[in-house]
PDB file of N, CA, C and O in Angstrom, chain B, residues numbered from 101:
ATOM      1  N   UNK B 101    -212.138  -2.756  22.814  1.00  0.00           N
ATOM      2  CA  UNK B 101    -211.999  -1.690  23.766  1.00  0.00           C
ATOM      3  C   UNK B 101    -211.976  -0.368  23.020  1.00  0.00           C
ATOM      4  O   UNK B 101    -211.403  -0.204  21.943  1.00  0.00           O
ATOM      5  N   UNK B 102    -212.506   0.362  23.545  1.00  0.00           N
ATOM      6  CA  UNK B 102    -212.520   2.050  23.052  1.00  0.00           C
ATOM      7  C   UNK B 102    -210.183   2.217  22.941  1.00  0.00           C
ATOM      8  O   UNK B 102    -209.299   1.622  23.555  1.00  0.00           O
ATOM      9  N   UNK B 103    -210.156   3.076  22.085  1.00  0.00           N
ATOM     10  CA  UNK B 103    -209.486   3.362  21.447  1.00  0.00           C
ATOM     11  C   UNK B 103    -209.112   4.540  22.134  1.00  0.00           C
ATOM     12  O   UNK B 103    -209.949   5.226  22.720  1.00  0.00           O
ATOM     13  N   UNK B 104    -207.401   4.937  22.087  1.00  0.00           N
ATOM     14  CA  UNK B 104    -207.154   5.719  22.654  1.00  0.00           C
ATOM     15  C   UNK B 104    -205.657   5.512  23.859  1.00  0.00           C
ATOM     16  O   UNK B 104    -205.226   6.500  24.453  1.00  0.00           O
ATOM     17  N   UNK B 105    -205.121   4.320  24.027  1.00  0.00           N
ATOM     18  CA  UNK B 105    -204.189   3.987  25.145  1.00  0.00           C
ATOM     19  C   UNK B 105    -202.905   3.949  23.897  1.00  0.00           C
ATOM     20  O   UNK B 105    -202.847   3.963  22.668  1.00  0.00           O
ATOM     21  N   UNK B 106    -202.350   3.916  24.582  1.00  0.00           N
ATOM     22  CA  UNK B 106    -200.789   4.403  24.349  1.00  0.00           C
ATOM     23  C   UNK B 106    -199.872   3.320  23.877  1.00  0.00           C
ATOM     24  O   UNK B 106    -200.118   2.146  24.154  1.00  0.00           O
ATOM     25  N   UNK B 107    -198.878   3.648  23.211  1.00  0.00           N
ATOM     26  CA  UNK B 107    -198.169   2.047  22.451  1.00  0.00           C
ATOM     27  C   UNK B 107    -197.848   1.444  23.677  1.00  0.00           C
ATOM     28  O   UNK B 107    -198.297   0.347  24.010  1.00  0.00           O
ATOM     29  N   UNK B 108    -197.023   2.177  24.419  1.00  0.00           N
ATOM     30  CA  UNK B 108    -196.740   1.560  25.784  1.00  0.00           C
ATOM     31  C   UNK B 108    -197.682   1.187  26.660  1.00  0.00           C
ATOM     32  O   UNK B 108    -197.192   0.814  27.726  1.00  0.00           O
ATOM     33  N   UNK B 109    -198.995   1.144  26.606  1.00  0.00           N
ATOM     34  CA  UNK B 109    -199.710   0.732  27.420  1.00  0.00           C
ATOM     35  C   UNK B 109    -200.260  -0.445  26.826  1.00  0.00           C
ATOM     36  O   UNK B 109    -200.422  -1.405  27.580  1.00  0.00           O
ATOM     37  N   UNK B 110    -200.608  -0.573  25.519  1.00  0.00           N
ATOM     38  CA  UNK B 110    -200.806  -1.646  24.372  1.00  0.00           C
ATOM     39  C   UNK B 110    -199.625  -2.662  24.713  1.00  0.00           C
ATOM     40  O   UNK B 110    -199.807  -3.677  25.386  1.00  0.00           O
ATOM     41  N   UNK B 111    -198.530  -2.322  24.237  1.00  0.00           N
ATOM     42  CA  UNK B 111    -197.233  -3.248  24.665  1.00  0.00           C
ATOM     43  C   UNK B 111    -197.413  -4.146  25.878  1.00  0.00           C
ATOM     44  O   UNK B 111    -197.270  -5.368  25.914  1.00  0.00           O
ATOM     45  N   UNK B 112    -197.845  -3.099  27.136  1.00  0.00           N
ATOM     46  CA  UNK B 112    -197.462  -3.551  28.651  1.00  0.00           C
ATOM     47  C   UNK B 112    -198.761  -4.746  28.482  1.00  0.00           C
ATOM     48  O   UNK B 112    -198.700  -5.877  28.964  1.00  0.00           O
ATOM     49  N   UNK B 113    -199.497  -4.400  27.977  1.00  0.00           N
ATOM     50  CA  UNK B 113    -201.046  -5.670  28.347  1.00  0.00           C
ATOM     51  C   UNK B 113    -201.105  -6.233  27.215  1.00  0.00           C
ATOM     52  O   UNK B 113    -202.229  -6.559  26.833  1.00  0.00           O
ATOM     53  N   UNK B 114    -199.903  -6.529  26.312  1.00  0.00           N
ATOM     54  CA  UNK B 114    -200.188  -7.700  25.703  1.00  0.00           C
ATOM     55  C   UNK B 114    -199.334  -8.813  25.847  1.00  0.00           C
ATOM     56  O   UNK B 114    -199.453  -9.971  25.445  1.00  0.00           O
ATOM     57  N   UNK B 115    -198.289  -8.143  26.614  1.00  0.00           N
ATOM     58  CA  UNK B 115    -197.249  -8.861  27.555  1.00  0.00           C
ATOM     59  C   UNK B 115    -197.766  -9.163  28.565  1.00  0.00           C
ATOM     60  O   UNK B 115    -197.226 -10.246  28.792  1.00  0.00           O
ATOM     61  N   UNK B 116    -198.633  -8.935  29.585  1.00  0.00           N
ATOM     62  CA  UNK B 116    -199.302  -9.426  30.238  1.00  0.00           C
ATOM     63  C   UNK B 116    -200.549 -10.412  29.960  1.00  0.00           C
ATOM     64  O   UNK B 116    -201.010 -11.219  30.767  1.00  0.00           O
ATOM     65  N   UNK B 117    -200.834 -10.260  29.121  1.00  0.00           N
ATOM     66  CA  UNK B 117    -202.258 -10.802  28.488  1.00  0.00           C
ATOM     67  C   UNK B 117    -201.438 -12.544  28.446  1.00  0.00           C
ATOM     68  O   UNK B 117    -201.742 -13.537  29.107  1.00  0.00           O
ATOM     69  N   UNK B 118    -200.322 -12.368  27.385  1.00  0.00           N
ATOM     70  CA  UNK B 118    -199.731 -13.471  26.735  1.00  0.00           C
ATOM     71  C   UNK B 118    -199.195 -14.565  28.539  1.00  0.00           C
ATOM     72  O   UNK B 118    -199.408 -15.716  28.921  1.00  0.00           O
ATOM     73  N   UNK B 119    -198.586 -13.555  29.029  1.00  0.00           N
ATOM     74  CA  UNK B 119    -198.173 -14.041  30.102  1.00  0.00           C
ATOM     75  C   UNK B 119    -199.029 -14.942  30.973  1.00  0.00           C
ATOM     76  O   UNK B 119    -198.775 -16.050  31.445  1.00  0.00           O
ATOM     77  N   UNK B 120    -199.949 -14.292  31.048  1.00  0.00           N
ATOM     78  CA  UNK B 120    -200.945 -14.598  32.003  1.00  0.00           C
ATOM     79  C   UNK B 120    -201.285 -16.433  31.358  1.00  0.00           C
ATOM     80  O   UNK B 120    -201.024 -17.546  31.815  1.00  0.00           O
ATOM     81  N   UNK B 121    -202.006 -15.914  30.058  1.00  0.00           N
ATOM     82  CA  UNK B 121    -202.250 -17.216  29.246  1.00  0.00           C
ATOM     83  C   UNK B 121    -201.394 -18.522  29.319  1.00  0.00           C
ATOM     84  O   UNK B 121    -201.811 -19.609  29.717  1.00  0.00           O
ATOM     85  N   UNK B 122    -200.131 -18.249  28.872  1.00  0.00           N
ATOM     86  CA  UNK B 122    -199.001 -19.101  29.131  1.00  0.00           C
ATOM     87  C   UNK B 122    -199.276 -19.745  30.441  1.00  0.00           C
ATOM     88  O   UNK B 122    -199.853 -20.830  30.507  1.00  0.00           O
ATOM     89  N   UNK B 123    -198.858 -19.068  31.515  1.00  0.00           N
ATOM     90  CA  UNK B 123    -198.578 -19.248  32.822  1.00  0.00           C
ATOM     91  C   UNK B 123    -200.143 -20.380  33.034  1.00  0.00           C
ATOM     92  O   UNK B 123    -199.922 -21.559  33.311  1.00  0.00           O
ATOM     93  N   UNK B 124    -201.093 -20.078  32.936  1.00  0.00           N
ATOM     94  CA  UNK B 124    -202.374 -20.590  33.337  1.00  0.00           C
ATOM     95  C   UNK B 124    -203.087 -22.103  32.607  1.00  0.00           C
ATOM     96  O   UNK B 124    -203.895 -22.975  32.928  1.00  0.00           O
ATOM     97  N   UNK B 125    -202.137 -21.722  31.351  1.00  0.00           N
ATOM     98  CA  UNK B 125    -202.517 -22.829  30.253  1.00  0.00           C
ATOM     99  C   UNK B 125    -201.189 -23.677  29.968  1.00  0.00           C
ATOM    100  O   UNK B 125    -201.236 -24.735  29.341  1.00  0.00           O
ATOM    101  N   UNK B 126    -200.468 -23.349  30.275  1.00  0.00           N
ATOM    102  CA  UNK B 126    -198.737 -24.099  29.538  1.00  0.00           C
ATOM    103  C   UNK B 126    -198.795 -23.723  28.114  1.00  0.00           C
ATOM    104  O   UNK B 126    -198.127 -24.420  27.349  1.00  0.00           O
ATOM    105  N   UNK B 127    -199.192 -23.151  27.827  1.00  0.00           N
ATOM    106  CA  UNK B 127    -199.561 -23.101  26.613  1.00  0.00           C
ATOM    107  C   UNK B 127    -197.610 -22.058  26.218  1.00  0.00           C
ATOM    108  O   UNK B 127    -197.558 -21.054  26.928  1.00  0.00           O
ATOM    109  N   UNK B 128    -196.691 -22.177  25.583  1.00  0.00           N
ATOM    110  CA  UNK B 128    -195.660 -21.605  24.984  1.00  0.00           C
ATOM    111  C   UNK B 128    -196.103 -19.967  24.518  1.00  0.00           C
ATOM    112  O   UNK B 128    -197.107 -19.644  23.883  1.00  0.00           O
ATOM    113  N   UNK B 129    -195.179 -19.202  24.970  1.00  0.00           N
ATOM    114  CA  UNK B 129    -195.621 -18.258  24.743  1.00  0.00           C
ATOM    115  C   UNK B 129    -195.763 -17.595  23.234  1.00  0.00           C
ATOM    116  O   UNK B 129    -196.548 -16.725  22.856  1.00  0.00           O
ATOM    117  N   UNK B 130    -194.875 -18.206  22.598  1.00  0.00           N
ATOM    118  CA  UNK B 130    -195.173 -17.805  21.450  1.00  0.00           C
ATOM    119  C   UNK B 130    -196.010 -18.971  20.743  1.00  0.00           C
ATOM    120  O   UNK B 130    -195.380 -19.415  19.783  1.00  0.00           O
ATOM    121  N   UNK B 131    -196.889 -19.416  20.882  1.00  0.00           N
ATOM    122  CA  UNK B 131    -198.460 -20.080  20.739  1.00  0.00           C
ATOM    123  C   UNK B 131    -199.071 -19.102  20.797  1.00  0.00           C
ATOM    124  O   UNK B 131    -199.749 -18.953  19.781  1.00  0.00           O
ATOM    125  N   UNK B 132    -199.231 -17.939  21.857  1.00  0.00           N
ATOM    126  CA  UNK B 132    -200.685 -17.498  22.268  1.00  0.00           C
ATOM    127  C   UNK B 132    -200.326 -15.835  21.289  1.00  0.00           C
ATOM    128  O   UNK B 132    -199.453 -14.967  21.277  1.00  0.00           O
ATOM    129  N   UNK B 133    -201.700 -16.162  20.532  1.00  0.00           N
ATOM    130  CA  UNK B 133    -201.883 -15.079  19.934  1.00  0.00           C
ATOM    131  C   UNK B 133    -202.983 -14.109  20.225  1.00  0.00           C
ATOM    132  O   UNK B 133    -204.112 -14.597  20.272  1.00  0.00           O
ATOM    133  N   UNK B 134    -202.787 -12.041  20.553  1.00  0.00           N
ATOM    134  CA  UNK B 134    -203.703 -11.594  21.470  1.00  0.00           C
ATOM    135  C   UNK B 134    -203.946 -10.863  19.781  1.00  0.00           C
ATOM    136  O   UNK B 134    -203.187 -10.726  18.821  1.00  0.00           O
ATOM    137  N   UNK B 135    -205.332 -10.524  20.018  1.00  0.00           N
ATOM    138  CA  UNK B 135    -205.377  -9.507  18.695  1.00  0.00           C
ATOM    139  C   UNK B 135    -206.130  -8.524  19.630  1.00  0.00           C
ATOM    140  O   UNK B 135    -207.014  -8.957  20.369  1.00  0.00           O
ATOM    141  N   UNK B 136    -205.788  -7.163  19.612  1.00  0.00           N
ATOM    142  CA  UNK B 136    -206.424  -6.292  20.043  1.00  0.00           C
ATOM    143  C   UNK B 136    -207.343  -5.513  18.963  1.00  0.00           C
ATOM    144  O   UNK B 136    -206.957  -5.361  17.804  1.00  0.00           O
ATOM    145  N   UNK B 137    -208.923  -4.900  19.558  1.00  0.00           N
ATOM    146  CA  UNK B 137    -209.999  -4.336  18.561  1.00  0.00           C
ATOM    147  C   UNK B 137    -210.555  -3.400  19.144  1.00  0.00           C
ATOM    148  O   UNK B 137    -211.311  -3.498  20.110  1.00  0.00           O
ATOM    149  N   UNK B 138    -210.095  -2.082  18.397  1.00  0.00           N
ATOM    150  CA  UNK B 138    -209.877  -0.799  19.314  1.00  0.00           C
ATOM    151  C   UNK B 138    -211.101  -0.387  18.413  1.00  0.00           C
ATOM    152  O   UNK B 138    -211.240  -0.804  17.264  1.00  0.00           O
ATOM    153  N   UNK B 139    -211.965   0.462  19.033  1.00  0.00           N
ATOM    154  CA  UNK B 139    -212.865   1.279  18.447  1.00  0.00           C
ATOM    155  C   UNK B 139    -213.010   2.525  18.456  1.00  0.00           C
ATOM    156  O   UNK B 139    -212.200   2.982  19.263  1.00  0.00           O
ATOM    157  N   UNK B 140    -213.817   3.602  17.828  1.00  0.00           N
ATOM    158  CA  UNK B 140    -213.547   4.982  18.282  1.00  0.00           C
ATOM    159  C   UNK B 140    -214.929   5.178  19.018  1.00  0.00           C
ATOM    160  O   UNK B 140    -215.814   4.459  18.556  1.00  0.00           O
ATOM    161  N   UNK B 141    -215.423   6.247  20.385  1.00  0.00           N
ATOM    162  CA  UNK B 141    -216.369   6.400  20.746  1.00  0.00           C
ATOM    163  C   UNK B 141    -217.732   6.112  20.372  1.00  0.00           C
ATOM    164  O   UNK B 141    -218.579   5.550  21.066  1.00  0.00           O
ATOM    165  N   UNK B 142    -217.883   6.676  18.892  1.00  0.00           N
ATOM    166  CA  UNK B 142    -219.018   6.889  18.518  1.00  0.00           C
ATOM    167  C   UNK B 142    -219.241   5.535  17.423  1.00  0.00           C
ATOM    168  O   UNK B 142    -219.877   5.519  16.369  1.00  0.00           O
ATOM    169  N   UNK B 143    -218.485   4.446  18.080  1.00  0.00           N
ATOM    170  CA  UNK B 143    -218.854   3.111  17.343  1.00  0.00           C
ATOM    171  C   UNK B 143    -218.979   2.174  18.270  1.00  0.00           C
ATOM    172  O   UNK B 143    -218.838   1.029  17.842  1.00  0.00           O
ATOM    173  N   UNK B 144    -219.220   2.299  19.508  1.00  0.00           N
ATOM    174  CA  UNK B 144    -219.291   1.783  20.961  1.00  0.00           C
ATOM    175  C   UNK B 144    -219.988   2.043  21.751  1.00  0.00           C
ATOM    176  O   UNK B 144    -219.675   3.027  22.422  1.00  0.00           O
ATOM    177  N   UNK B 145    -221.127   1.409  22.057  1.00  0.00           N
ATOM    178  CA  UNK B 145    -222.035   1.464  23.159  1.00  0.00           C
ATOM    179  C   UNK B 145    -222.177   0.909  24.058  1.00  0.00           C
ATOM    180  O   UNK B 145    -221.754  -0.247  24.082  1.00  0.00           O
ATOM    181  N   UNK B 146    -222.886   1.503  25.304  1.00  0.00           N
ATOM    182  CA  UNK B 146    -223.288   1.122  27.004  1.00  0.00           C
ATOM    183  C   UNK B 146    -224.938   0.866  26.750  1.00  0.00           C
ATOM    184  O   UNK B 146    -225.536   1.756  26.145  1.00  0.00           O
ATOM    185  N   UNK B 147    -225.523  -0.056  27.095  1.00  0.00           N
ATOM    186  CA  UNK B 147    -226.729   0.344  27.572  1.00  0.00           C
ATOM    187  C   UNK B 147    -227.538   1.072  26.764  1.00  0.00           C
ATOM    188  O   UNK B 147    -228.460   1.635  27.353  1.00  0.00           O
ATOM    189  N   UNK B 148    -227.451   1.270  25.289  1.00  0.00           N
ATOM    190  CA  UNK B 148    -228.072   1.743  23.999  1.00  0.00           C
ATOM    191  C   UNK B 148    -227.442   3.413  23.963  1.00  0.00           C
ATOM    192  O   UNK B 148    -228.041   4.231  23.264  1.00  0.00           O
ATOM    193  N   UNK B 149    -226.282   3.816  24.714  1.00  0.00           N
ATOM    194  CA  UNK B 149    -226.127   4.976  24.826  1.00  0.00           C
ATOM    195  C   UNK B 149    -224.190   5.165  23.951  1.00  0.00           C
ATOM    196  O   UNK B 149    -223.238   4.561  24.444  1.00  0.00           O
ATOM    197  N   UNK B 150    -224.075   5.823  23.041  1.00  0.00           N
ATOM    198  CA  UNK B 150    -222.761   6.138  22.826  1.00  0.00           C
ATOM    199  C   UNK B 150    -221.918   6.111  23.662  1.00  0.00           C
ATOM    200  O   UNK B 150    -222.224   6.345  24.831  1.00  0.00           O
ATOM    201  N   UNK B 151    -220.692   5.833  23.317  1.00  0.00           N
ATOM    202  CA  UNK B 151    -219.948   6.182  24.334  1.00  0.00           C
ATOM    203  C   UNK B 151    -219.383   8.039  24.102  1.00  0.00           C
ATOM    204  O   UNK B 151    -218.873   8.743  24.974  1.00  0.00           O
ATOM    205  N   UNK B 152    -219.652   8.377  22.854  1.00  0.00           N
ATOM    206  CA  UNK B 152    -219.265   9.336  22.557  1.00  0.00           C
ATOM    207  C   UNK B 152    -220.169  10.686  22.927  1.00  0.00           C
ATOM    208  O   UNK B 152    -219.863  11.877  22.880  1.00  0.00           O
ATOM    209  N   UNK B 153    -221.759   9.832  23.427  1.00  0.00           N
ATOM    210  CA  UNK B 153    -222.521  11.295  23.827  1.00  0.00           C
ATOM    211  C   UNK B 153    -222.659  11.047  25.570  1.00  0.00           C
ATOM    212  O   UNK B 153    -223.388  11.495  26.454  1.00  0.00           O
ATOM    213  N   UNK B 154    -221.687  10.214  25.507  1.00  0.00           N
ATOM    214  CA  UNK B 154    -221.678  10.035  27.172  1.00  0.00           C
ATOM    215  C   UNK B 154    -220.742  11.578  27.873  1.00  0.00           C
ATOM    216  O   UNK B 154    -219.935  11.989  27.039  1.00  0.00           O
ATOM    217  N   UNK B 155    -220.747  12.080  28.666  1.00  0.00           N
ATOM    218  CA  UNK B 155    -220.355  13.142  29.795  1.00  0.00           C
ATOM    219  C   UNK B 155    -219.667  12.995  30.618  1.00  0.00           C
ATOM    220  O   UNK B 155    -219.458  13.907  31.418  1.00  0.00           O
TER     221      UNK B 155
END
């Protein structure tokens, strides 16, 4: 995901992420491991277009 959200918003959806997993899989929550892979604009593309010369 483009880069840029907030510790607290990172926090809130990886507590959800894990949750979700658990809940859906039985899987123990501390089993499920999330790795988040943040990018900056201009290393991320749509449709052959930057996200960084996007408007």
């Amino acid at each position: 995901m483009i880069a840029g959200r907030s510790q607290e918003q990172l926090k809130n959806l990886v507590k959800d992420v894990t949750d979700a997993v658990s809940k859906n899989t039985g899987a123990p929550a501390e089993h499920v491991h999330v790795i988040l892979s943040e990018m900056a604009t201009n290393r991320y593309s749509v449709g052959g277009v930057l996200k960084s010369d996007e408007k």
